[in-house]
mmCIF file of C-alpha atoms in Angstrom:
data_model
loop_
_atom_site.group_PDB
_atom_site.id
_atom_site.type_symbol
_atom_site.label_atom_id
_atom_site.label_comp_id
_atom_site.label_asym_id
_atom_site.label_seq_id
_atom_site.Cartn_x
_atom_site.Cartn_y
_atom_site.Cartn_z
ATOM 1 C CA MET A 99 54.795 82.716 103.402
ATOM 2 C CA ARG A 100 57.264 80.166 104.374
ATOM 3 C CA LYS A 101 59.653 80.952 107.246
ATOM 4 C CA ASP A 102 63.254 80.645 106.953
ATOM 5 C CA PRO A 103 64.397 77.506 109.241
ATOM 6 C CA LEU A 104 67.454 79.240 110.209
ATOM 7 C CA GLY A 105 65.782 82.492 111.187
ATOM 8 C CA VAL A 106 63.289 80.597 113.252
ATOM 9 C CA ALA A 107 66.205 78.887 115.193
ATOM 10 C CA CYS A 108 67.962 82.024 115.665
ATOM 11 C CA ASP A 109 64.792 83.775 116.879
ATOM 12 C CA PHE A 110 64.382 80.828 119.517
ATOM 13 C CA LEU A 111 68.050 80.942 120.548
ATOM 14 C CA CYS A 112 67.784 84.467 121.232
ATOM 15 C CA ARG A 113 64.504 84.120 123.103
ATOM 16 C CA ILE A 114 66.584 81.613 125.300
ATOM 17 C CA ALA A 115 69.291 83.797 125.709
ATOM 18 C CA LEU A 116 67.013 86.940 126.634
ATOM 19 C CA HIS A 117 64.780 85.342 129.280
ATOM 20 C CA GLY A 118 67.412 82.621 130.337
ATOM 21 C CA GLY A 119 69.720 85.481 130.983
ATOM 22 C CA ALA A 120 67.273 87.485 132.987
ATOM 23 C CA VAL A 121 66.669 84.228 134.893
ATOM 24 C CA LEU A 122 70.241 83.804 135.848
ATOM 25 C CA VAL A 123 70.779 87.582 136.730
ATOM 26 C CA LEU A 124 67.674 87.663 138.873
ATOM 27 C CA ALA A 125 68.710 84.223 140.437
ATOM 28 C CA HIS A 126 71.956 85.765 141.353
ATOM 29 C CA VAL A 127 70.306 88.872 143.057
ATOM 30 C CA THR A 128 68.094 86.625 144.863
ATOM 31 C CA ARG A 129 70.995 84.292 146.136
ATOM 32 C CA GLN A 130 73.194 87.141 146.638
ATOM 33 C CA GLY A 131 70.935 90.037 147.859
ATOM 34 C CA VAL A 132 67.394 88.737 148.837
ATOM 35 C CA ARG A 133 68.276 85.643 150.754
ATOM 36 C CA PRO A 134 71.053 87.495 153.037
ATOM 37 C CA LEU A 135 68.683 90.359 153.685
ATOM 38 C CA GLN A 136 65.918 87.929 154.524
ATOM 39 C CA ASP A 137 68.215 86.047 156.890
ATOM 40 C CA LEU A 138 69.215 89.185 158.624
ATOM 41 C CA VAL A 139 65.864 90.360 159.194
ATOM 42 C CA PHE A 140 64.067 87.152 159.886
ATOM 43 C CA GLY A 141 66.795 84.732 160.965
ATOM 44 C CA PRO A 142 68.300 82.079 158.751
ATOM 45 C CA GLN A 143 65.705 79.341 160.068
ATOM 46 C CA ALA A 144 62.598 81.598 159.225
ATOM 47 C CA PHE A 145 62.195 80.212 155.673
ATOM 48 C CA VAL A 146 63.019 77.084 153.962
ATOM 49 C CA GLY A 147 63.668 79.061 150.537
ATOM 50 C CA THR A 148 63.535 82.679 149.916
ATOM 51 C CA SER A 149 60.373 84.903 150.647
ATOM 52 C CA VAL A 150 60.883 86.675 147.432
ATOM 53 C CA PHE A 151 61.971 84.645 144.257
ATOM 54 C CA LEU A 152 62.814 87.216 141.699
ATOM 55 C CA PRO A 153 63.123 84.530 138.678
ATOM 56 C CA PHE A 154 59.451 84.054 139.134
ATOM 57 C CA GLY A 155 58.667 87.293 137.566
ATOM 58 C CA VAL A 156 60.649 86.273 134.388
ATOM 59 C CA LYS A 157 58.529 83.029 134.375
ATOM 60 C CA VAL A 158 55.321 85.115 134.332
ATOM 61 C CA ILE A 159 56.541 87.536 131.705
ATOM 62 C CA CYS A 160 57.832 84.747 129.437
ATOM 63 C CA ALA A 161 54.669 82.757 129.814
ATOM 64 C CA TYR A 162 52.501 85.804 129.204
ATOM 65 C CA PHE A 163 54.553 86.546 125.904
ATOM 66 C CA GLU A 164 55.675 83.004 124.836
ATOM 67 C CA GLY A 165 52.722 80.867 126.026
ATOM 68 C CA TRP A 166 53.526 77.135 126.357
ATOM 69 C CA ARG A 167 56.974 77.722 124.543
ATOM 70 C CA SER A 168 58.161 79.444 127.856
ATOM 71 C CA VAL A 169 58.720 76.100 129.312
ATOM 72 C CA PRO A 170 61.886 74.939 126.821
ATOM 73 C CA ILE A 171 62.732 78.671 126.546
ATOM 74 C CA LEU A 172 63.413 78.924 130.444
ATOM 75 C CA ALA A 173 64.593 75.167 130.950
ATOM 76 C CA PRO A 174 68.126 75.678 130.134
ATOM 77 C CA ALA A 175 68.348 78.752 132.525
ATOM 78 C CA ALA A 176 66.440 76.890 135.219
ATOM 79 C CA LEU A 177 68.852 74.043 135.244
ATOM 80 C CA LEU A 178 71.663 76.092 135.162
ATOM 81 C CA ALA A 179 70.486 78.254 138.065
ATOM 82 C CA ASN A 180 69.919 75.293 140.100
ATOM 83 C CA GLU A 181 73.290 74.030 139.613
ATOM 84 C CA VAL A 182 75.060 77.369 140.558
ATOM 85 C CA TYR A 183 72.863 78.582 143.228
ATOM 86 C CA TRP A 184 70.536 76.131 144.780
ATOM 87 C CA GLN A 185 71.893 72.635 144.045
ATOM 88 C CA LEU A 186 68.591 70.951 144.428
ATOM 89 C CA PRO A 187 68.734 67.243 144.274
ATOM 90 C CA LEU A 188 67.562 67.006 140.400
ATOM 91 C CA ARG A 189 68.484 63.260 140.290
ATOM 92 C CA SER A 190 65.149 62.822 142.464
ATOM 93 C CA ALA A 191 62.062 62.123 140.498
ATOM 94 C CA ALA A 192 60.197 64.311 143.153
ATOM 95 C CA MET A 193 62.272 67.235 142.521
ATOM 96 C CA GLN A 194 62.024 66.702 138.728
ATOM 97 C CA GLY A 195 58.301 66.563 139.026
ATOM 98 C CA ALA A 196 58.470 69.696 141.167
ATOM 99 C CA LEU A 197 60.425 71.784 139.047
ATOM 100 C CA ALA A 198 58.452 70.692 135.949
ATOM 101 C CA ALA A 199 55.378 71.898 137.911
ATOM 102 C CA SER A 200 56.800 75.031 138.777
ATOM 103 C CA TYR A 201 57.578 75.908 135.189
ATOM 104 C CA LEU A 202 54.362 74.404 133.712
ATOM 105 C CA SER A 203 52.287 76.012 136.219
ATOM 106 C CA VAL A 204 52.753 79.572 134.844
ATOM 107 C CA PRO A 205 51.464 79.113 131.213
ATOM 108 C CA LEU A 206 48.730 76.902 132.450
ATOM 109 C CA ALA A 207 47.613 79.460 135.110
ATOM 110 C CA ILE A 208 47.695 82.362 132.535
ATOM 111 C CA TRP A 209 45.877 80.107 129.867
ATOM 112 C CA LEU A 210 43.086 79.188 132.579
ATOM 113 C CA VAL A 211 42.796 83.112 133.593
ATOM 114 C CA SER A 212 42.526 83.906 129.800
ATOM 115 C CA ARG A 213 39.849 81.341 129.302
ATOM 116 C CA ALA A 214 38.066 82.294 132.590
ATOM 117 C CA THR A 215 38.019 86.121 131.857
ATOM 118 C CA GLY A 216 37.996 85.995 128.210
ATOM 119 C CA LEU A 217 41.347 88.039 127.979
ATOM 120 C CA ARG A 218 43.663 87.061 125.589
ATOM 121 C CA ALA A 219 47.532 87.920 125.761
ATOM 122 C CA ASP A 220 47.784 88.745 121.964
ATOM 123 C CA ARG A 221 44.656 91.019 122.055
ATOM 124 C CA ALA A 222 44.817 92.685 125.396
ATOM 125 C CA THR A 223 45.161 96.292 126.179
ATOM 126 C CA PRO A 224 48.001 97.270 128.641
ATOM 127 C CA SER A 225 45.777 97.140 131.722
ATOM 128 C CA GLU A 226 43.992 94.010 130.690
ATOM 129 C CA GLY A 227 47.567 92.415 130.136
ATOM 130 C CA TRP A 228 48.584 93.507 133.575
ATOM 131 C CA ARG A 229 45.617 91.874 135.022
ATOM 132 C CA LEU A 230 46.208 88.794 133.044
ATOM 133 C CA ARG A 231 49.808 88.412 134.024
ATOM 134 C CA ALA A 232 48.930 89.347 137.569
ATOM 135 C CA LEU A 233 46.179 86.953 138.227
ATOM 136 C CA GLY A 234 47.981 84.169 136.263
ATOM 137 C CA GLY A 235 51.184 84.594 138.375
ATOM 138 C CA LEU A 236 49.143 84.677 141.665
ATOM 139 C CA LEU A 237 47.479 81.503 140.592
ATOM 140 C CA ALA A 238 50.744 79.932 139.612
ATOM 141 C CA ALA A 239 52.659 80.938 142.569
ATOM 142 C CA LEU A 240 50.850 78.966 145.145
ATOM 143 C CA PRO A 241 51.112 75.322 143.744
ATOM 144 C CA GLY A 242 54.430 75.832 142.136
ATOM 145 C CA GLN A 243 56.274 77.206 145.246
ATOM 146 C CA ALA A 244 54.416 74.520 147.408
ATOM 147 C CA GLY A 245 55.743 71.931 144.997
ATOM 148 C CA VAL A 246 59.231 72.914 145.083
ATOM 149 C CA SER A 247 59.051 73.572 149.066
ATOM 150 C CA LEU A 248 57.709 69.885 149.599
ATOM 151 C CA ALA A 249 60.022 68.065 147.289
#
C-alpha cells in the first residue's frame, strides 16, 4: 500500500508541533519556575545551568517513540528554545556540536539499551518500555549534559 505524500508530510508536521510544543512549554517552565527556585534554594552561582532540565523528558519520550526521527522532529523547537530562553552561542562550532550530541545521544542511548537488553520499543510491554526509557534516558543524560556544560 502506497502512502499519501501529503498525509505523511502532515503527520510529520503534527509530530513537530506536538513534541516541539512540549519542549517549548517545558523550556518555559524550566526557565521561569525551576531556575528561580533553584537559585533561591542553592544560590545563583551553584549551577552553570539548571539542575532539572524538563525538556530532556520530551527528548527521551520522543526518541522512544520516534527513534532517530526524533532529531529532526525536535530540532526546530530546540533552536527556538535556545533563542528565546538560553541564548547559547550557536555560531560556535563547539556549541553546535554539543547541541547535536545532546539531541543525538538520546536515540543512540535507547538504541544501545535496546540492543543490550533485547527490549524493543515497538514490542515492549508497559513495564519493559518504562525500563527502556529510564535506562536510555539515564545513559543519554550524562554525556549530553556534560557536552552542553563544557561547550
